[in-house]
mmCIF file of C-alpha atoms in Angstrom:
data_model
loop_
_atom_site.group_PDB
_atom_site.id
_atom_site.type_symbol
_atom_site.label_atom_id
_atom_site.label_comp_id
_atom_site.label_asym_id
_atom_site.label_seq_id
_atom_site.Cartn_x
_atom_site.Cartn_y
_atom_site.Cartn_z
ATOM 1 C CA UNK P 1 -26.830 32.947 -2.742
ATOM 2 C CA UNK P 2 -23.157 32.638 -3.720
ATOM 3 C CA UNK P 3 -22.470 32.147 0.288
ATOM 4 C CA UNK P 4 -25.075 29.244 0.408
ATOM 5 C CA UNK P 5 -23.125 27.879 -2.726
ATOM 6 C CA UNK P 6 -19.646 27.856 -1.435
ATOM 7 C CA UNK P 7 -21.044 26.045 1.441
ATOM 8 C CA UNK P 8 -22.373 23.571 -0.762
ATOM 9 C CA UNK P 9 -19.676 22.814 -2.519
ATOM 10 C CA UNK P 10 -17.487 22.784 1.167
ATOM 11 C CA UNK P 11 -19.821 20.250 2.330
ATOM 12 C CA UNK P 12 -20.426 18.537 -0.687
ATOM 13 C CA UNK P 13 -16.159 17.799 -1.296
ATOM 14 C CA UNK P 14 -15.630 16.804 2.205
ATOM 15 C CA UNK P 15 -18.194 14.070 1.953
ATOM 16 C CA UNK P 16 -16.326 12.979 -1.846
ATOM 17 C CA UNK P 17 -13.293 12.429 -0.612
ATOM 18 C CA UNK P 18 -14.140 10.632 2.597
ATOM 19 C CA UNK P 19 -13.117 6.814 1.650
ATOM 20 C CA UNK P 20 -16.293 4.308 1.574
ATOM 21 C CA UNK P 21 -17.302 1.733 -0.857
ATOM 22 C CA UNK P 22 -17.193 4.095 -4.741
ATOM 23 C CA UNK P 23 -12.886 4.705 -3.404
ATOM 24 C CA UNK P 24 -12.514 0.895 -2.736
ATOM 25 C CA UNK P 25 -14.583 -0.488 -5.787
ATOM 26 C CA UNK P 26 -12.711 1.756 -8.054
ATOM 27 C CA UNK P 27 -9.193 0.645 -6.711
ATOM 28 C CA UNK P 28 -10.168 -2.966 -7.159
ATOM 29 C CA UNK P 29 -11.203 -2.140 -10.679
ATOM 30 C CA UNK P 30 -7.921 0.360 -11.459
ATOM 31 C CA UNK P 31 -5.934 -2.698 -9.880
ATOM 32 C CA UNK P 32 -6.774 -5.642 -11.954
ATOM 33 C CA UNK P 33 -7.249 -3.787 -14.637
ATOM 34 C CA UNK P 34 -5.613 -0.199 -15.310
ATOM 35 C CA UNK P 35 -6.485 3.129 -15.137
ATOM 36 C CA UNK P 36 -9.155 2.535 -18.165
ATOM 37 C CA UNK P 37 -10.958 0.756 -16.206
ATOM 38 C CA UNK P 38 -10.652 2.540 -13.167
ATOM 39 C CA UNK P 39 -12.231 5.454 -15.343
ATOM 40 C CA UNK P 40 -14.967 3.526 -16.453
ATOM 41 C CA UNK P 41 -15.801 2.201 -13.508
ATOM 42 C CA UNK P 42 -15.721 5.822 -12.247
ATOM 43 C CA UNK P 43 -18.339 6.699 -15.243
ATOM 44 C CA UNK P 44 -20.836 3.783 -13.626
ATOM 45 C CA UNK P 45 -20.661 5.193 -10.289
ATOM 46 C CA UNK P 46 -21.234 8.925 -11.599
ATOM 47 C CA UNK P 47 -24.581 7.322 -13.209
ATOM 48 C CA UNK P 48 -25.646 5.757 -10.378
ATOM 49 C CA UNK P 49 -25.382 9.183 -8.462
ATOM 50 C CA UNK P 50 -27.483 11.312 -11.299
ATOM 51 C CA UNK P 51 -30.168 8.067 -10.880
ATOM 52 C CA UNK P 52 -30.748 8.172 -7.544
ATOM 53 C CA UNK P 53 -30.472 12.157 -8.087
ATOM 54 C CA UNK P 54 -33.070 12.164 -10.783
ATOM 55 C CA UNK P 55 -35.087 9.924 -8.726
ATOM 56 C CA UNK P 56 -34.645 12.457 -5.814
ATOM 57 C CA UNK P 57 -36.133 15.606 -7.801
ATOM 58 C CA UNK P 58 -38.820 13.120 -8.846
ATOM 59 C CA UNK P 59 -39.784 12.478 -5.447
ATOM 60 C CA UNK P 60 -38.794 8.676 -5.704
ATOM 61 C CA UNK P 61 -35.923 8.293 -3.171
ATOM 62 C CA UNK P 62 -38.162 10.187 -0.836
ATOM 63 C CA UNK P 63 -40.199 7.330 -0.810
ATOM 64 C CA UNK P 64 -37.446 5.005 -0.239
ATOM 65 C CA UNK P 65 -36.151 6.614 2.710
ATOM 66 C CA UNK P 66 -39.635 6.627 4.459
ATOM 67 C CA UNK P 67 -39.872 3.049 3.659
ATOM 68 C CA UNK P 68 -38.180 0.890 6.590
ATOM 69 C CA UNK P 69 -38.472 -2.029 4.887
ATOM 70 C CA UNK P 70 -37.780 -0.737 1.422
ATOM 71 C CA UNK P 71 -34.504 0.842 2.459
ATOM 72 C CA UNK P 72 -33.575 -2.747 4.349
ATOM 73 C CA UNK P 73 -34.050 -4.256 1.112
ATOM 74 C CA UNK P 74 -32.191 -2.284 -1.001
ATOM 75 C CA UNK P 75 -29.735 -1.555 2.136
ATOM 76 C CA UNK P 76 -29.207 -5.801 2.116
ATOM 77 C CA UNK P 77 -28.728 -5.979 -1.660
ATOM 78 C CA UNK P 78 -26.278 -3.434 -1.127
ATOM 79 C CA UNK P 79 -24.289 -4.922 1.316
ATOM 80 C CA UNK P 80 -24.070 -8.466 -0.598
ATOM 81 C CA UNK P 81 -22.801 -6.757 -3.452
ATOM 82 C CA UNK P 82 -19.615 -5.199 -1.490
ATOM 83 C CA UNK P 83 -19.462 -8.200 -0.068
ATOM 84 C CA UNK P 84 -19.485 -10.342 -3.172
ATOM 85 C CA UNK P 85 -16.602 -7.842 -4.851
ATOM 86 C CA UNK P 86 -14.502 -7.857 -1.722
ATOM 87 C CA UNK P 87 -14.574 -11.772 -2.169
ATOM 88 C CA UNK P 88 -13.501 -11.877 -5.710
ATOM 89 C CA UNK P 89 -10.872 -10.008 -4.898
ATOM 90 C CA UNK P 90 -9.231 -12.352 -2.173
ATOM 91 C CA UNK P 91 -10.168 -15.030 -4.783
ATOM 92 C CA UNK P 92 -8.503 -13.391 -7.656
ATOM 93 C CA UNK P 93 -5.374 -11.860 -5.291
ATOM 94 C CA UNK P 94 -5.265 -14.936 -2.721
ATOM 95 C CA UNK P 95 -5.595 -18.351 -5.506
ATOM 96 C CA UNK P 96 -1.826 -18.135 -6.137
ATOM 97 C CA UNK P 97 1.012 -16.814 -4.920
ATOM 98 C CA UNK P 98 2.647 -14.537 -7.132
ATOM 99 C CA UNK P 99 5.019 -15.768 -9.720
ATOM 100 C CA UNK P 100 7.724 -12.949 -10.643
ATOM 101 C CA UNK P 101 8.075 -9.280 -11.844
ATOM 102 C CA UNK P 102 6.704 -9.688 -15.285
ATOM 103 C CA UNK P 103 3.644 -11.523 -13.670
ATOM 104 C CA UNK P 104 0.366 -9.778 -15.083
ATOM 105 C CA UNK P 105 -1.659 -10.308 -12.721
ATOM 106 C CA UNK P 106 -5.694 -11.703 -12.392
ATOM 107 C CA UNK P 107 -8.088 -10.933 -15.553
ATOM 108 C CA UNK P 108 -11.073 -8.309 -14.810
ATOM 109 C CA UNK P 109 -13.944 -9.910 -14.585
ATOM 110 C CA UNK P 110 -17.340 -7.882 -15.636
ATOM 111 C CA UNK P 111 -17.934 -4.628 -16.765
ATOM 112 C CA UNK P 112 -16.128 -2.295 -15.066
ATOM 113 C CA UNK P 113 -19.076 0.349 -15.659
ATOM 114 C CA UNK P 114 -21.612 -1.897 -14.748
ATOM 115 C CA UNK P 115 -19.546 -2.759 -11.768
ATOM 116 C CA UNK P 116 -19.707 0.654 -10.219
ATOM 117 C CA UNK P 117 -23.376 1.722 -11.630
ATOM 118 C CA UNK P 118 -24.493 -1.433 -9.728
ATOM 119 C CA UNK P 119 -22.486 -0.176 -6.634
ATOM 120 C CA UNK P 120 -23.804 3.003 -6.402
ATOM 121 C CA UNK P 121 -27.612 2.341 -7.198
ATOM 122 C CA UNK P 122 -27.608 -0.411 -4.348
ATOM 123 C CA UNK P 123 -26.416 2.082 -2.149
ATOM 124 C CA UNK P 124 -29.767 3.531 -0.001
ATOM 125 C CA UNK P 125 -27.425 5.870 2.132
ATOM 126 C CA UNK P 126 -27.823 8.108 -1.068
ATOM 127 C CA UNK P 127 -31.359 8.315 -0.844
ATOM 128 C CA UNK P 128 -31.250 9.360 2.782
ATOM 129 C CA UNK P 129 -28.245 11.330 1.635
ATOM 130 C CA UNK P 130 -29.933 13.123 -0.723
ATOM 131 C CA UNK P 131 -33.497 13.544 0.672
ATOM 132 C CA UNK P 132 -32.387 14.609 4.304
ATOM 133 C CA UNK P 133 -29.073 16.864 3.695
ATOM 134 C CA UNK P 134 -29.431 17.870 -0.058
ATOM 135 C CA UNK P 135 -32.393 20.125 0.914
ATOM 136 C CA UNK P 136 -30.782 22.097 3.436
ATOM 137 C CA UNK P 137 -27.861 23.192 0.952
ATOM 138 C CA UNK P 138 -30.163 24.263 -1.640
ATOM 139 C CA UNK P 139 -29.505 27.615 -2.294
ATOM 140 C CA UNK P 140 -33.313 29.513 -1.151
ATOM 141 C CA UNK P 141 -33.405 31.780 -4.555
ATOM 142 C CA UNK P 142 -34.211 29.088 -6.766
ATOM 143 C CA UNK P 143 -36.975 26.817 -7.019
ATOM 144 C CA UNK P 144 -36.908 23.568 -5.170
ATOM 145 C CA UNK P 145 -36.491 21.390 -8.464
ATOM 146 C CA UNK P 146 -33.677 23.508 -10.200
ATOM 147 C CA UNK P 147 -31.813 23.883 -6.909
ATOM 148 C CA UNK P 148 -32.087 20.360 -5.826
ATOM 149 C CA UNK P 149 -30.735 19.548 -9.908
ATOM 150 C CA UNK P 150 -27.857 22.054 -9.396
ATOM 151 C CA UNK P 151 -26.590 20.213 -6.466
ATOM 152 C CA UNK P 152 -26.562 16.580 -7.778
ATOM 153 C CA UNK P 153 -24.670 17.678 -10.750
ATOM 154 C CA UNK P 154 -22.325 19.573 -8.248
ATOM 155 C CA UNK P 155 -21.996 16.114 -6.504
ATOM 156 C CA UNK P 156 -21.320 14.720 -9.454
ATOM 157 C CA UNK P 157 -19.227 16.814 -11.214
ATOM 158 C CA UNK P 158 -17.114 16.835 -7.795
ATOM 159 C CA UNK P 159 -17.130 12.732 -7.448
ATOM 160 C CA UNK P 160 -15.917 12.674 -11.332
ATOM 161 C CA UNK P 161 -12.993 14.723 -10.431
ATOM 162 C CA UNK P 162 -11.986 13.120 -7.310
ATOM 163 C CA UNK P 163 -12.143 9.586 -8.260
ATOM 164 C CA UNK P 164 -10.498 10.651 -11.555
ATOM 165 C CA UNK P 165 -7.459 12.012 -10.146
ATOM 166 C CA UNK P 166 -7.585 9.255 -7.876
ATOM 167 C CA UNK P 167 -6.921 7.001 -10.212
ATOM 168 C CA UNK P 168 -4.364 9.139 -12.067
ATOM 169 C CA UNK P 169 -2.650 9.388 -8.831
ATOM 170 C CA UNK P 170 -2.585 4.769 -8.768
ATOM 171 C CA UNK P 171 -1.558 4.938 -12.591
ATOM 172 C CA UNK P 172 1.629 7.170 -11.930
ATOM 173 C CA UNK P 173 2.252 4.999 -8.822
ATOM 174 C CA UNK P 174 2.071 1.923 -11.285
ATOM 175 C CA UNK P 175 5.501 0.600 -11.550
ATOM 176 C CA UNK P 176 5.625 -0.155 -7.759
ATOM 177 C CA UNK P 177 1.764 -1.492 -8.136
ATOM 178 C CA UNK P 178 2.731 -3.614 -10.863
ATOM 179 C CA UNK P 179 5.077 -5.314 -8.418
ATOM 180 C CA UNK P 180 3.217 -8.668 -7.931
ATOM 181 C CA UNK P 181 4.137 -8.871 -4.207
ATOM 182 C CA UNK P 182 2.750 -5.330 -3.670
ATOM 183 C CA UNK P 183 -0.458 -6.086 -6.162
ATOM 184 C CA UNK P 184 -1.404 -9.060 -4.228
ATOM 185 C CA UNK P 185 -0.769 -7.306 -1.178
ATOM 186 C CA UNK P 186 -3.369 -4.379 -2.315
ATOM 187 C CA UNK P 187 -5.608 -6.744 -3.748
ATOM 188 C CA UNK P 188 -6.014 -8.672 -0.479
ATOM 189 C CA UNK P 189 -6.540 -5.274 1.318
ATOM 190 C CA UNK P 190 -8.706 -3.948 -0.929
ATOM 191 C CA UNK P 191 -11.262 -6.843 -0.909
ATOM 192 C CA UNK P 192 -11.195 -7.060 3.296
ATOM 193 C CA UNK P 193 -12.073 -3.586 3.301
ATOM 194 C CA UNK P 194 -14.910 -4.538 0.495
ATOM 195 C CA UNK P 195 -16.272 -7.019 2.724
ATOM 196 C CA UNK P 196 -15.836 -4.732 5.589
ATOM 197 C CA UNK P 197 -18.063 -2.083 4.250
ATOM 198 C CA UNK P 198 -20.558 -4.846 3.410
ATOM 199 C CA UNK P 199 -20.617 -5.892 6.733
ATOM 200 C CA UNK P 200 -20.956 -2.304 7.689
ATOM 201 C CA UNK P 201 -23.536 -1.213 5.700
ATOM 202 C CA UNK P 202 -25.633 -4.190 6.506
ATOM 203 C CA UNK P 203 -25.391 -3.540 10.325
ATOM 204 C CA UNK P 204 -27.994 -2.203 11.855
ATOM 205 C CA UNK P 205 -28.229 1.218 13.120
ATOM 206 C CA UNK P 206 -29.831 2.853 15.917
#
């Protein structure tokens, strides 16, 4: 059982700290706003895992993941929501050239926890995630329920920890991201890639 665990937790980190959409919505946030934000906007994505976790154990995103036209839906609304963050940032970062070192830079807009909650429930690769993988790390001693529990708040726990330190790691690079040149410049990046991964996600796949 311990072997099966390590395992998990192997392949469970590896797919946390691959960059997709939580990495990029949480530097946007952590940008315009600070590490507080970042944090909370960390604390909205964790929720949005332990939802589509609880709805997992319940049987719910199951259902979703058998549903082709379900998952398109939520898939879509998923996409347009990257999409829509990656173009308020290149509206925020892109209106106006920046206008000197004190310059503080554009105001957050929304709740930061909402921001990433929202992210993470419209995200249907979770579901499929967690309904076709999950199962096969469950460690076989323990009931399906209880081991399929175990591992989301593994996931979790791990996500908190990586996308914490992440945004440590932006905070004690903040005197060179409070530079308004290099802001912009990471602002601008950030919300192509946002859009990119919109555009991804709503591609279709073979």
């Amino acid at each position: 059982m311990l072997t099966h665990f390590m395992a998990a937790i192997g392949v469970l980190g590896l797919l946390t700290v691959v960059p997709g959409p939580d990495m990029a919505v949480v530097t946007r946030r952590a940008l315009v706003a600070g590490p507080g934000d970042g944090l909370r906007t960390v604390g909205g994505i964790v929720t949005g895992l332990l939802l589509w976790g609880a709805s997992t154990v319940a049987g719910l995103a199951a259902v979703l993941a058998a549903s082709p036209a379900a998952y398109l839906t939520v898939k879509l609304l998923g996409a347009g929501y990257l999409v829509f963050l990656g173009a308020q940032a290149l509206w925020q970062h892109g209106r106006s050239a920046p206008a000197g070192p004190t310059d503080a830079g554009p105001a957050a807009v929304g709740s930061p926890w909402r921001t990433g909650l929202v992210s993470n429930a419209l995200n249907p690769k979770i579901a499929v995630f967690y309904t076709g993988l999950l199962p096969t790390l469950a460690p076989p001693r323990l009931p399906a329920p209880w081991a399929m529990t175990l591992l989301v708040v593994l996931h979790a726990t791990l996500s908190v920890a990586w996308l914490s330190s992440y945004v440590f790691l932006l905070s004690k690079a903040g005197r060179a991201l409070h530079k308004p040149r290099i802001r912009r410049a990471l602002g601008l990046t950030t919300g192509v890639a946002l859009i990119g991964l919109g555009l991804a996600v709503a591609a279709p796949t073979g």
